[in-house]
PDB file of C-alpha atoms in Angstrom:
ATOM      1  CA  MET A1328     214.348  -7.168 -94.126  1.00 85.00           C
ATOM      2  CA  PHE A1329     211.874  -4.747 -92.614  1.00 90.00           C
ATOM      3  CA  HIS A1330     211.543  -1.107 -93.597  1.00 92.00           C
ATOM      4  CA  HIS A1331     209.487   1.027 -91.249  1.00 94.00           C
ATOM      5  CA  VAL A1332     207.213   3.736 -92.673  1.00 93.00           C
ATOM      6  CA  LYS A1333     206.183   6.224 -89.998  1.00 93.00           C
ATOM      7  CA  GLU A1334     202.705   6.823 -91.404  1.00 95.00           C
ATOM      8  CA  LEU A1335     200.143   4.349 -90.136  1.00 95.00           C
ATOM      9  CA  GLN A1336     198.303   1.967 -92.453  1.00 96.00           C
ATOM     10  CA  PHE A1337     195.095   3.475 -91.051  1.00 95.00           C
ATOM     11  CA  ASN A1338     195.071   6.993 -89.592  1.00 96.00           C
ATOM     12  CA  ALA A1339     194.124   6.244 -85.985  1.00 96.00           C
ATOM     13  CA  ARG A1340     192.393   9.080 -84.149  1.00 95.00           C
ATOM     14  CA  VAL A1341     190.714   9.629 -80.783  1.00 95.00           C
ATOM     15  CA  SER A1342     188.355  12.438 -79.808  1.00 93.00           C
ATOM     16  CA  LYS A1343     189.204  12.525 -76.087  1.00 89.00           C
ATOM     17  CA  PRO A1344     191.325  10.752 -73.473  1.00 86.00           C
ATOM     18  CA  ASP A1345     189.974   7.515 -72.050  1.00 85.00           C
ATOM     19  CA  PRO A1346     192.418   5.646 -69.777  1.00 82.00           C
ATOM     20  CA  ARG A1347     189.880   2.937 -69.029  1.00 84.00           C
ATOM     21  CA  PHE A1348     189.431   2.009 -72.653  1.00 90.00           C
ATOM     22  CA  ALA A1349     193.194   2.278 -73.194  1.00 89.00           C
ATOM     23  CA  ASN A1350     193.573  -0.484 -70.640  1.00 86.00           C
ATOM     24  CA  LEU A1351     190.948  -2.634 -72.386  1.00 90.00           C
ATOM     25  CA  LEU A1352     192.623  -2.089 -75.740  1.00 94.00           C
ATOM     26  CA  LEU A1353     195.830  -3.595 -74.367  1.00 93.00           C
ATOM     27  CA  GLU A1354     194.083  -6.919 -74.982  1.00 94.00           C
ATOM     28  CA  GLN A1355     194.701  -6.454 -78.703  1.00 95.00           C
ATOM     29  CA  PHE A1356     198.287  -5.352 -78.134  1.00 95.00           C
ATOM     30  CA  GLY A1357     199.667  -8.049 -75.851  1.00 94.00           C
ATOM     31  CA  GLY A1358     196.730 -10.428 -75.395  1.00 94.00           C
ATOM     32  CA  GLU A1359     196.414 -14.004 -76.640  1.00 94.00           C
ATOM     33  CA  ASN A1360     194.141 -12.966 -79.523  1.00 95.00           C
ATOM     34  CA  GLY A1361     195.925  -9.686 -80.223  1.00 96.00           C
ATOM     35  CA  GLU A1362     197.951  -8.326 -83.097  1.00 97.00           C
ATOM     36  CA  LEU A1363     201.369  -9.286 -81.687  1.00 97.00           C
ATOM     37  CA  ALA A1364     200.270 -12.904 -81.329  1.00 97.00           C
ATOM     38  CA  ALA A1365     198.945 -12.949 -84.898  1.00 97.00           C
ATOM     39  CA  ALA A1366     202.071 -11.321 -86.324  1.00 97.00           C
ATOM     40  CA  MET A1367     204.388 -13.760 -84.569  1.00 97.00           C
ATOM     41  CA  GLN A1368     202.234 -16.749 -85.460  1.00 97.00           C
ATOM     42  CA  TYR A1369     202.223 -16.064 -89.196  1.00 98.00           C
ATOM     43  CA  PHE A1370     205.857 -14.950 -89.142  1.00 97.00           C
ATOM     44  CA  THR A1371     207.041 -18.219 -87.591  1.00 96.00           C
ATOM     45  CA  GLN A1372     204.766 -20.360 -89.761  1.00 97.00           C
ATOM     46  CA  ALA A1373     206.264 -18.791 -92.872  1.00 96.00           C
ATOM     47  CA  PHE A1374     209.728 -20.289 -92.364  1.00 93.00           C
ATOM     48  CA  GLY A1375     208.505 -23.859 -92.824  1.00 91.00           C
ATOM     49  CA  ALA A1376     206.504 -22.882 -95.903  1.00 91.00           C
ATOM     50  CA  LYS A1377     209.403 -21.203 -97.717  1.00 90.00           C
ATOM     51  CA  VAL A1378     210.728 -24.236 -99.597  1.00 87.00           C
ATOM     52  CA  PRO A1379     207.678 -26.421-100.345  1.00 88.00           C
ATOM     53  CA  HIS A1380     205.194 -23.546-100.743  1.00 91.00           C
ATOM     54  CA  PRO A1381     206.976 -20.309-101.687  1.00 92.00           C
ATOM     55  CA  ASP A1382     203.680 -18.709-102.683  1.00 96.00           C
ATOM     56  CA  LYS A1383     202.227 -19.357 -99.213  1.00 96.00           C
ATOM     57  CA  TYR A1384     205.470 -18.092 -97.666  1.00 96.00           C
ATOM     58  CA  ASP A1385     204.904 -14.816 -99.477  1.00 97.00           C
ATOM     59  CA  MET A1386     201.306 -14.636 -98.261  1.00 98.00           C
ATOM     60  CA  LEU A1387     202.201 -15.434 -94.651  1.00 98.00           C
ATOM     61  CA  MET A1388     204.968 -12.824 -94.606  1.00 97.00           C
ATOM     62  CA  ASP A1389     202.638 -10.228 -96.122  1.00 97.00           C
ATOM     63  CA  ILE A1390     199.949 -10.864 -93.541  1.00 98.00           C
ATOM     64  CA  ALA A1391     202.450 -11.086 -90.658  1.00 98.00           C
ATOM     65  CA  THR A1392     203.883  -7.722 -91.656  1.00 97.00           C
ATOM     66  CA  GLU A1393     200.397  -6.236 -91.870  1.00 97.00           C
ATOM     67  CA  GLU A1394     199.678  -7.544 -88.381  1.00 98.00           C
ATOM     68  CA  PHE A1395     202.757  -5.683 -87.135  1.00 97.00           C
ATOM     69  CA  SER A1396     201.230  -2.625 -88.799  1.00 97.00           C
ATOM     70  CA  HIS A1397     198.018  -3.256 -86.884  1.00 98.00           C
ATOM     71  CA  LEU A1398     200.013  -3.604 -83.670  1.00 97.00           C
ATOM     72  CA  GLU A1399     201.373  -0.125 -84.341  1.00 97.00           C
ATOM     73  CA  ILE A1400     197.844   1.217 -84.862  1.00 97.00           C
ATOM     74  CA  VAL A1401     196.668  -0.301 -81.579  1.00 97.00           C
ATOM     75  CA  GLY A1402     199.719   1.006 -79.718  1.00 95.00           C
ATOM     76  CA  ALA A1403     199.292   4.506 -81.138  1.00 95.00           C
ATOM     77  CA  THR A1404     195.612   4.518 -80.194  1.00 95.00           C
ATOM     78  CA  ILE A1405     196.395   3.464 -76.629  1.00 91.00           C
ATOM     79  CA  GLN A1406     198.990   6.217 -76.331  1.00 89.00           C
ATOM     80  CA  MET A1407     196.539   8.857 -77.595  1.00 90.00           C
ATOM     81  CA  LEU A1408     193.881   7.629 -75.178  1.00 88.00           C
ATOM     82  CA  LEU A1409     196.319   8.395 -72.344  1.00 82.00           C
ATOM     83  CA  LYS A1410     196.730  12.038 -73.363  1.00 75.00           C
ATOM     84  CA  GLY A1411     196.847  14.121 -70.196  1.00 63.00           C
ATOM     85  CA  VAL A1412     197.263  11.050 -68.008  1.00 58.00           C
ATOM     86  CA  ASN A1413     200.857  10.018 -68.645  1.00 54.00           C
ATOM     87  CA  GLY A1414     203.620  12.107 -67.191  1.00 53.00           C
ATOM     88  CA  GLU A1415     202.734  14.244 -64.242  1.00 42.00           C
ATOM     89  CA  LEU A1416     199.209  13.056 -63.618  1.00 46.00           C
ATOM     90  CA  LYS A1417     198.281  15.768 -61.136  1.00 43.00           C
ATOM     91  CA  ASN A1418     199.328  18.608 -63.447  1.00 52.00           C
ATOM     92  CA  ALA A1419     197.747  16.986 -66.479  1.00 46.00           C
ATOM     93  CA  ALA A1420     194.503  16.550 -64.594  1.00 48.00           C
ATOM     94  CA  ASP A1421     194.206  20.319 -64.337  1.00 53.00           C
ATOM     95  CA  SER A1422     194.041  20.746 -68.112  1.00 54.00           C
ATOM     96  CA  SER A1423     190.630  21.509 -69.526  1.00 53.00           C
ATOM     97  CA  GLU A1424     190.538  18.498 -71.830  1.00 55.00           C
ATOM     98  CA  ILE A1425     191.206  15.881 -69.175  1.00 53.00           C
ATOM     99  CA  MET A1426     188.923  17.672 -66.713  1.00 54.00           C
ATOM    100  CA  GLN A1427     186.044  17.290 -69.177  1.00 55.00           C
ATOM    101  CA  VAL A1428     186.536  13.554 -68.981  1.00 57.00           C
ATOM    102  CA  MET A1429     187.076  13.423 -65.224  1.00 53.00           C
ATOM    103  CA  ASN A1430     184.447  16.044 -64.358  1.00 56.00           C
ATOM    104  CA  GLY A1431     185.796  17.143 -61.012  1.00 54.00           C
ATOM    105  CA  LYS A1432     187.840  15.702 -58.177  1.00 55.00           C
ATOM    106  CA  ALA A1433     185.598  12.756 -57.306  1.00 57.00           C
ATOM    107  CA  ALA A1434     185.366  11.664 -60.908  1.00 58.00           C
ATOM    108  CA  LYS A1435     189.118  12.164 -61.295  1.00 52.00           C
ATOM    109  CA  GLU A1436     189.813   9.811 -58.427  1.00 55.00           C
ATOM    110  CA  ASP A1437     187.356   7.292 -59.853  1.00 59.00           C
ATOM    111  CA  ILE A1438     188.904   7.279 -63.315  1.00 56.00           C
ATOM    112  CA  ILE A1439     192.396   6.927 -61.878  1.00 53.00           C
ATOM    113  CA  HIS A1440     191.182   4.024 -59.769  1.00 54.00           C
ATOM    114  CA  GLN A1441     189.558   2.267 -62.712  1.00 55.00           C
ATOM    115  CA  ALA A1442     192.405   2.882 -65.133  1.00 53.00           C
ATOM    116  CA  VAL A1443     195.289   2.113 -62.818  1.00 52.00           C
ATOM    117  CA  PHE A1444     194.093  -0.191 -60.089  1.00 50.00           C
ATOM    118  CA  ALA A1445     192.151  -2.452 -62.452  1.00 53.00           C
ATOM    119  CA  ASN A1446     195.597  -3.194 -63.884  1.00 57.00           C
ATOM    120  CA  PRO A1447     198.222  -1.913 -61.418  1.00 54.00           C
ATOM    121  CA  GLN A1448     201.132  -2.801 -63.708  1.00 56.00           C
ATOM    122  CA  PHE A1449     199.783  -0.411 -66.323  1.00 59.00           C
ATOM    123  CA  GLY A1450     200.313   2.592 -64.094  1.00 54.00           C
ATOM    124  CA  ILE A1451     202.948   1.431 -61.631  1.00 50.00           C
ATOM    125  CA  ILE A1452     205.426  -0.662 -63.612  1.00 52.00           C
ATOM    126  CA  THR A1453     205.007   0.724 -67.115  1.00 57.00           C
ATOM    127  CA  GLY A1454     203.927   4.225 -66.146  1.00 57.00           C
ATOM    128  CA  GLY A1455     201.137   4.050 -68.686  1.00 59.00           C
ATOM    129  CA  GLY A1456     203.533   2.988 -71.430  1.00 68.00           C
ATOM    130  CA  VAL A1457     202.394   0.521 -74.060  1.00 81.00           C
ATOM    131  CA  THR A1458     204.053  -2.841 -73.412  1.00 82.00           C
ATOM    132  CA  PRO A1459     203.199  -6.366 -74.616  1.00 86.00           C
ATOM    133  CA  ARG A1460     200.812  -7.179 -71.773  1.00 86.00           C
ATOM    134  CA  ASN A1461     197.090  -7.793 -71.813  1.00 87.00           C
ATOM    135  CA  SER A1462     194.400  -5.784 -70.049  1.00 82.00           C
ATOM    136  CA  GLN A1463     195.140  -7.588 -66.782  1.00 80.00           C
ATOM    137  CA  GLY A1464     198.853  -6.850 -66.915  1.00 81.00           C
ATOM    138  CA  ILE A1465     199.807 -10.422 -67.862  1.00 86.00           C
ATOM    139  CA  PRO A1466     202.922 -10.418 -70.100  1.00 88.00           C
ATOM    140  CA  TRP A1467     202.631 -11.640 -73.657  1.00 90.00           C
ATOM    141  CA  CYS A1468     203.574 -15.308 -73.955  1.00 93.00           C
ATOM    142  CA  ALA A1469     204.916 -17.416 -76.818  1.00 93.00           C
ATOM    143  CA  SER A1470     202.389 -20.119 -75.941  1.00 93.00           C
ATOM    144  CA  TYR A1471     199.812 -17.931 -77.717  1.00 94.00           C
ATOM    145  CA  ILE A1472     201.423 -18.997 -81.005  1.00 94.00           C
ATOM    146  CA  ASN A1473     200.290 -22.031 -82.995  1.00 93.00           C
ATOM    147  CA  SER A1474     202.956 -23.135 -85.454  1.00 92.00           C
ATOM    148  CA  ASN A1475     202.913 -26.862 -86.147  1.00 90.00           C
ATOM    149  CA  GLY A1476     205.142 -27.350 -89.170  1.00 87.00           C
ATOM    150  CA  ASP A1477     202.324 -28.612 -91.381  1.00 91.00           C
ATOM    151  CA  LEU A1478     200.880 -25.858 -93.541  1.00 94.00           C
ATOM    152  CA  THR A1479     197.351 -27.267 -93.714  1.00 94.00           C
ATOM    153  CA  VAL A1480     197.250 -27.483 -89.917  1.00 95.00           C
ATOM    154  CA  ASP A1481     198.702 -23.976 -89.551  1.00 96.00           C
ATOM    155  CA  LEU A1482     196.200 -22.493 -91.979  1.00 97.00           C
ATOM    156  CA  ARG A1483     193.315 -24.022 -90.035  1.00 97.00           C
ATOM    157  CA  SER A1484     194.783 -22.536 -86.842  1.00 97.00           C
ATOM    158  CA  ASN A1485     194.910 -19.186 -88.593  1.00 98.00           C
ATOM    159  CA  LEU A1486     191.239 -19.352 -89.514  1.00 97.00           C
ATOM    160  CA  ALA A1487     190.441 -19.769 -85.830  1.00 97.00           C
ATOM    161  CA  SER A1488     192.852 -16.990 -84.838  1.00 97.00           C
ATOM    162  CA  GLU A1489     191.279 -14.490 -87.221  1.00 97.00           C
ATOM    163  CA  SER A1490     187.806 -15.479 -85.993  1.00 97.00           C
ATOM    164  CA  ARG A1491     188.743 -14.890 -82.349  1.00 96.00           C
ATOM    165  CA  ALA A1492     190.438 -11.584 -83.093  1.00 97.00           C
ATOM    166  CA  LYS A1493     187.370 -10.331 -84.962  1.00 97.00           C
ATOM    167  CA  LEU A1494     185.184 -11.235 -82.002  1.00 96.00           C
ATOM    168  CA  VAL A1495     187.434  -9.329 -79.577  1.00 96.00           C
ATOM    169  CA  TYR A1496     187.167  -6.199 -81.727  1.00 97.00           C
ATOM    170  CA  GLU A1497     183.391  -6.555 -81.755  1.00 95.00           C
ATOM    171  CA  HIS A1498     183.360  -6.715 -77.960  1.00 94.00           C
ATOM    172  CA  LEU A1499     185.717  -3.733 -77.666  1.00 95.00           C
ATOM    173  CA  MET A1500     183.349  -1.610 -79.730  1.00 95.00           C
ATOM    174  CA  LYS A1501     180.741  -1.975 -76.999  1.00 93.00           C
ATOM    175  CA  PHE A1502     182.948  -0.196 -74.464  1.00 91.00           C
ATOM    176  CA  THR A1503     183.572   3.083 -76.268  1.00 92.00           C
ATOM    177  CA  ASP A1504     181.357   5.698 -77.912  1.00 93.00           C
ATOM    178  CA  ASP A1505     184.261   7.520 -79.558  1.00 95.00           C
ATOM    179  CA  PRO A1506     183.413   7.599 -83.301  1.00 95.00           C
ATOM    180  CA  TYR A1507     187.077   7.823 -84.287  1.00 96.00           C
ATOM    181  CA  ILE A1508     187.965   4.726 -82.292  1.00 97.00           C
ATOM    182  CA  HIS A1509     184.988   2.923 -83.819  1.00 97.00           C
ATOM    183  CA  GLU A1510     186.425   3.711 -87.251  1.00 97.00           C
ATOM    184  CA  THR A1511     189.802   2.287 -86.261  1.00 97.00           C
ATOM    185  CA  LEU A1512     188.307  -0.835 -84.702  1.00 97.00           C
ATOM    186  CA  SER A1513     186.063  -1.335 -87.717  1.00 97.00           C
ATOM    187  CA  PHE A1514     189.105  -1.211 -89.998  1.00 97.00           C
ATOM    188  CA  LEU A1515     191.030  -3.697 -87.857  1.00 98.00           C
ATOM    189  CA  MET A1516     188.012  -6.000 -87.497  1.00 97.00           C
ATOM    190  CA  THR A1517     187.410  -5.998 -91.247  1.00 97.00           C
ATOM    191  CA  ARG A1518     191.015  -6.895 -91.993  1.00 97.00           C
ATOM    192  CA  GLU A1519     190.517 -10.000 -89.854  1.00 97.00           C
ATOM    193  CA  VAL A1520     187.750 -11.033 -92.255  1.00 97.00           C
ATOM    194  CA  THR A1521     189.997 -10.419 -95.270  1.00 98.00           C
ATOM    195  CA  HIS A1522     192.805 -12.462 -93.757  1.00 98.00           C
ATOM    196  CA  TYR A1523     190.347 -15.256 -92.965  1.00 98.00           C
ATOM    197  CA  LYS A1524     189.348 -15.469 -96.638  1.00 98.00           C
ATOM    198  CA  MET A1525     192.995 -15.345 -97.751  1.00 98.00           C
ATOM    199  CA  PHE A1526     193.889 -18.258 -95.470  1.00 98.00           C
ATOM    200  CA  GLU A1527     190.779 -20.117 -96.599  1.00 97.00           C
ATOM    201  CA  ALA A1528     191.751 -19.710-100.261  1.00 97.00           C
ATOM    202  CA  ALA A1529     195.330 -20.766 -99.529  1.00 97.00           C
ATOM    203  CA  LEU A1530     194.124 -23.920 -97.780  1.00 96.00           C
ATOM    204  CA  GLU A1531     191.817 -24.763-100.666  1.00 96.00           C
ATOM    205  CA  SER A1532     194.705 -24.381-103.125  1.00 96.00           C
ATOM    206  CA  ILE A1533     196.615 -27.189-101.375  1.00 92.00           C
ATOM    207  CA  GLN A1534     195.269 -30.532-102.535  1.00 89.00           C
ATOM    208  CA  PRO A1535     194.826 -32.904-100.916  1.00 87.00           C
ATOM    209  CA  ASN A1536     194.487 -31.054 -97.624  1.00 87.00           C
ATOM    210  CA  PHE A1537     192.332 -33.495 -95.665  1.00 87.00           C
ATOM    211  CA  PRO A1538     192.787 -35.072 -93.256  1.00 86.00           C
ATOM    212  CA  PRO A1539     195.290 -32.596 -91.771  1.00 86.00           C
ATOM    213  CA  ALA A1540     198.967 -33.618 -91.780  1.00 84.00           C
ATOM    214  CA  VAL A1541     199.976 -36.885 -93.525  1.00 84.00           C
ATOM    215  CA  LEU A1542     198.406 -40.078 -92.221  1.00 85.00           C
ATOM    216  CA  ALA A1543     194.925 -41.202 -93.260  1.00 86.00           C
ATOM    217  CA  ALA A1544     192.252 -41.944 -90.676  1.00 88.00           C
ATOM    218  CA  ASP A1545     191.869 -45.496 -89.378  1.00 89.00           C
ATOM    219  CA  PRO A1546     188.737 -46.911 -91.083  1.00 88.00           C
ATOM    220  CA  ARG A1547     187.916 -49.025 -88.026  1.00 90.00           C
ATOM    221  CA  TYR A1548     187.052 -45.985 -85.952  1.00 89.00           C
ATOM    222  CA  LEU A1549     186.329 -43.250 -88.479  1.00 90.00           C
ATOM    223  CA  GLN A1550     182.575 -43.471 -88.862  1.00 91.00           C
ATOM    224  CA  ASN A1551     181.509 -43.849 -85.241  1.00 92.00           C
ATOM    225  CA  ALA A1552     179.567 -40.996 -83.655  1.00 94.00           C
ATOM    226  CA  TYR A1553     179.201 -41.722 -79.950  1.00 93.00           C
ATOM    227  CA  ASN A1554     176.244 -40.818 -77.781  1.00 93.00           C
ATOM    228  CA  MET A1555     178.302 -39.555 -74.829  1.00 92.00           C
ATOM    229  CA  SER A1556     175.575 -37.640 -72.990  1.00 91.00           C
ATOM    230  CA  GLU A1557     171.885 -37.842 -72.233  1.00 87.00           C
ATOM    231  CA  GLY A1558     169.509 -36.178 -74.639  1.00 83.00           C
ATOM    232  CA  THR A1559     171.881 -36.110 -77.598  1.00 82.00           C
ATOM    233  CA  ILE A1560     170.307 -34.493 -80.653  1.00 89.00           C
ATOM    234  CA  ARG A1561     170.792 -36.019 -84.076  1.00 93.00           C
ATOM    235  CA  GLY A1562     172.101 -33.852 -86.871  1.00 94.00           C
ATOM    236  CA  PRO A1563     174.520 -33.745 -89.812  1.00 94.00           C
ATOM    237  CA  TRP A1564     177.388 -34.132 -87.315  1.00 93.00           C
ATOM    238  CA  ASN A1565     176.292 -37.637 -86.273  1.00 93.00           C
ATOM    239  CA  GLU A1566     174.028 -39.002 -89.013  1.00 94.00           C
ATOM    240  CA  GLY A1567     174.021 -39.232 -92.776  1.00 94.00           C
ATOM    241  CA  GLU A1568     177.072 -38.874 -94.986  1.00 94.00           C
ATOM    242  CA  ILE A1569     180.410 -37.701 -93.600  1.00 93.00           C
ATOM    243  CA  LYS A1570     180.905 -34.693 -95.825  1.00 90.00           C
ATOM    244  CA  GLY A1571     183.311 -35.317 -98.680  1.00 87.00           C
ATOM    245  CA  MET A1572     184.290 -38.820 -97.581  1.00 88.00           C
ATOM    246  CA  GLY A1573     181.676 -41.046 -99.239  1.00 89.00           C
ATOM    247  CA  LYS A1574     180.908 -42.773 -95.943  1.00 92.00           C
ATOM    248  CA  ASP A1575     178.031 -42.506 -93.472  1.00 94.00           C
ATOM    249  CA  PHE A1576     178.194 -41.903 -89.750  1.00 95.00           C
ATOM    250  CA  VAL A1577     177.461 -44.926 -87.566  1.00 93.00           C
ATOM    251  CA  TYR A1578     175.595 -43.733 -84.489  1.00 94.00           C
ATOM    252  CA  VAL A1579     176.619 -45.647 -81.368  1.00 92.00           C
ATOM    253  CA  GLU A1580     173.713 -45.283 -78.973  1.00 92.00           C
ATOM    254  CA  ASP A1581     175.420 -47.094 -76.075  1.00 92.00           C
ATOM    255  CA  PRO A1582     179.208 -46.585 -76.145  1.00 92.00           C
ATOM    256  CA  ILE A1583     179.666 -48.458 -72.833  1.00 93.00           C
ATOM    257  CA  ALA A1584     178.016 -51.594 -74.215  1.00 94.00           C
ATOM    258  CA  GLN A1585     180.034 -51.317 -77.410  1.00 92.00           C
ATOM    259  CA  ALA A1586     183.303 -51.021 -75.479  1.00 93.00           C
ATOM    260  CA  LYS A1587     182.464 -54.135 -73.465  1.00 94.00           C
ATOM    261  CA  GLU A1588     181.307 -56.149 -76.465  1.00 91.00           C
ATOM    262  CA  THR A1589     184.401 -55.321 -78.499  1.00 92.00           C
ATOM    263  CA  GLU A1590     186.857 -55.461 -75.593  1.00 92.00           C
ATOM    264  CA  GLY A1591     187.705 -51.820 -75.964  1.00 93.00           C
ATOM    265  CA  GLN A1592     187.308 -51.927 -79.764  1.00 89.00           C
ATOM    266  CA  THR A1593     190.063 -54.483 -80.152  1.00 89.00           C
ATOM    267  CA  LYS A1594     187.698 -57.185 -81.438  1.00 88.00           C
ATOM    268  CA  LEU A1595     185.326 -55.712 -83.979  1.00 85.00           C
ATOM    269  CA  ALA A1596     182.566 -57.691 -85.658  1.00 79.00           C
ATOM    270  CA  GLU A1597     183.295 -56.243 -89.090  1.00 82.00           C
ATOM    271  CA  GLU A1598     186.532 -56.977 -90.903  1.00 82.00           C
ATOM    272  CA  PHE A1599     188.386 -53.992 -92.309  1.00 88.00           C
ATOM    273  CA  THR A1600     191.179 -55.849 -94.102  1.00 88.00           C
ATOM    274  CA  LYS A1601     190.587 -54.201 -97.472  1.00 90.00           C
ATOM    275  CA  GLU A1602     190.165 -50.735 -95.984  1.00 90.00           C
ATOM    276  CA  LEU A1603     193.310 -51.069 -93.875  1.00 90.00           C
ATOM    277  CA  LYS A1604     195.358 -52.101 -96.913  1.00 92.00           C
ATOM    278  CA  THR A1605     194.022 -49.075 -98.787  1.00 90.00           C
ATOM    279  CA  ARG A1606     194.892 -46.858 -95.831  1.00 90.00           C
ATOM    280  CA  ASP A1607     198.444 -48.205 -95.635  1.00 92.00           C
ATOM    281  CA  LYS A1608     198.913 -47.617 -99.356  1.00 91.00           C
ATOM    282  CA  THR A1609     197.584 -44.078 -99.024  1.00 88.00           C
ATOM    283  CA  ASP A1610     199.880 -43.401 -96.065  1.00 87.00           C
ATOM    284  CA  LYS A1611     202.935 -44.408 -98.099  1.00 91.00           C
ATOM    285  CA  GLN A1612     201.856 -42.277-101.055  1.00 87.00           C
ATOM    286  CA  MET A1613     201.144 -39.236 -98.911  1.00 86.00           C
ATOM    287  CA  SER A1614     204.374 -39.636 -96.929  1.00 88.00           C
ATOM    288  CA  ALA A1615     206.396 -39.744-100.137  1.00 86.00           C
ATOM    289  CA  GLU A1616     204.482 -36.800-101.584  1.00 82.00           C
ATOM    290  CA  LYS A1617     204.809 -34.597 -98.488  1.00 83.00           C
ATOM    291  CA  SER A1618     208.494 -35.306 -97.950  1.00 82.00           C
ATOM    292  CA  GLY A1619     209.091 -34.926-101.664  1.00 79.00           C
ATOM    293  CA  GLU A1620     207.633 -31.435-101.615  1.00 77.00           C
ATOM    294  CA  VAL A1621     210.509 -30.359 -99.407  1.00 76.00           C
ATOM    295  CA  LYS A1622     213.309 -32.569-100.734  1.00 77.00           C
ATOM    296  CA  ASN A1623     212.650 -31.742-104.378  1.00 73.00           C
ATOM    297  CA  SER A1624     212.635 -28.027-103.647  1.00 74.00           C
ATOM    298  CA  GLU A1625     215.870 -27.955-101.666  1.00 75.00           C
ATOM    299  CA  PRO A1626     218.910 -26.875-103.704  1.00 73.00           C
ATOM    300  CA  ASP A1627     222.063 -28.952-103.918  1.00 78.00           C
ATOM    301  CA  GLY A1628     225.211 -27.626-102.307  1.00 80.00           C
ATOM    302  CA  VAL A1629     225.239 -24.404-100.311  1.00 82.00           C
ATOM    303  CA  ALA A1630     221.816 -23.312 -99.180  1.00 79.00           C
ATOM    304  CA  GLN A1631     220.862 -19.658 -99.271  1.00 81.00           C
ATOM    305  CA  TRP A1632     217.588 -18.030 -98.302  1.00 82.00           C
ATOM    306  CA  SER A1633     217.554 -15.157-100.805  1.00 82.00           C
ATOM    307  CA  THR A1634     218.551 -14.758-104.429  1.00 79.00           C
ATOM    308  CA  TYR A1635     219.950 -11.297-105.076  1.00 84.00           C
TER     309      TYR A1635
END
């Protein structure tokens, strides 16, 4: 159940119209890293978390709802940036406020060109209205959403989503000198950081959470770090201990020779009988544990989502 409150979570303001920046800001309305994508991603992820992880369901729904609030802030800001441009453009262009931005006929024609023809759908199809499209007029798409049915995988996707969204806000700040818009973007950018830390804490609270999903890694191939290009530099990603796993990387200097010698890694010199038995045992334990999380939480008889 959603209950809309007309006041914004953050009081968005703009000091003057700016159709060009309004078009750029559409990226955070209907773009792949925008607020609608984030809201729908966390909203859909929450359904699978409801039974096995009701606490994470609550968190995901809270953050999803906040992202819808952010979508409203972005949409309101875009609409205010189009003040004097929407409606009858010619008449609005004669007002003193929009003329200060356009600075005469030549500048007026230039700003119309940049705002409308850079994204024709913005002015022609939507009439300057805020719709779920990005700054190039491409409609929002469900493929922007990552929802994989495994909470540890979803939470890692969310960390990446929040990181990308923060970066977009940083870039947007470079294209406007409006102090009020900077305040709004700073608020939205900072909330991405907060959400990142919330998802990080939620992931850490699920143990074990590595490797992602259920099955353990195959010990026959786990430790190899392949030299797949000339001039490879050694570092903690291909030498020393694999963090948190109690095993060291094995650097394969010549992957082609190794593939030939092992017949495509089907005939390895080292036996992994003990490790494979341990892996199989772990797989069975984890499979039972993961499925049990859901089965043991499901009620008998009639299922209902809410308890009134």
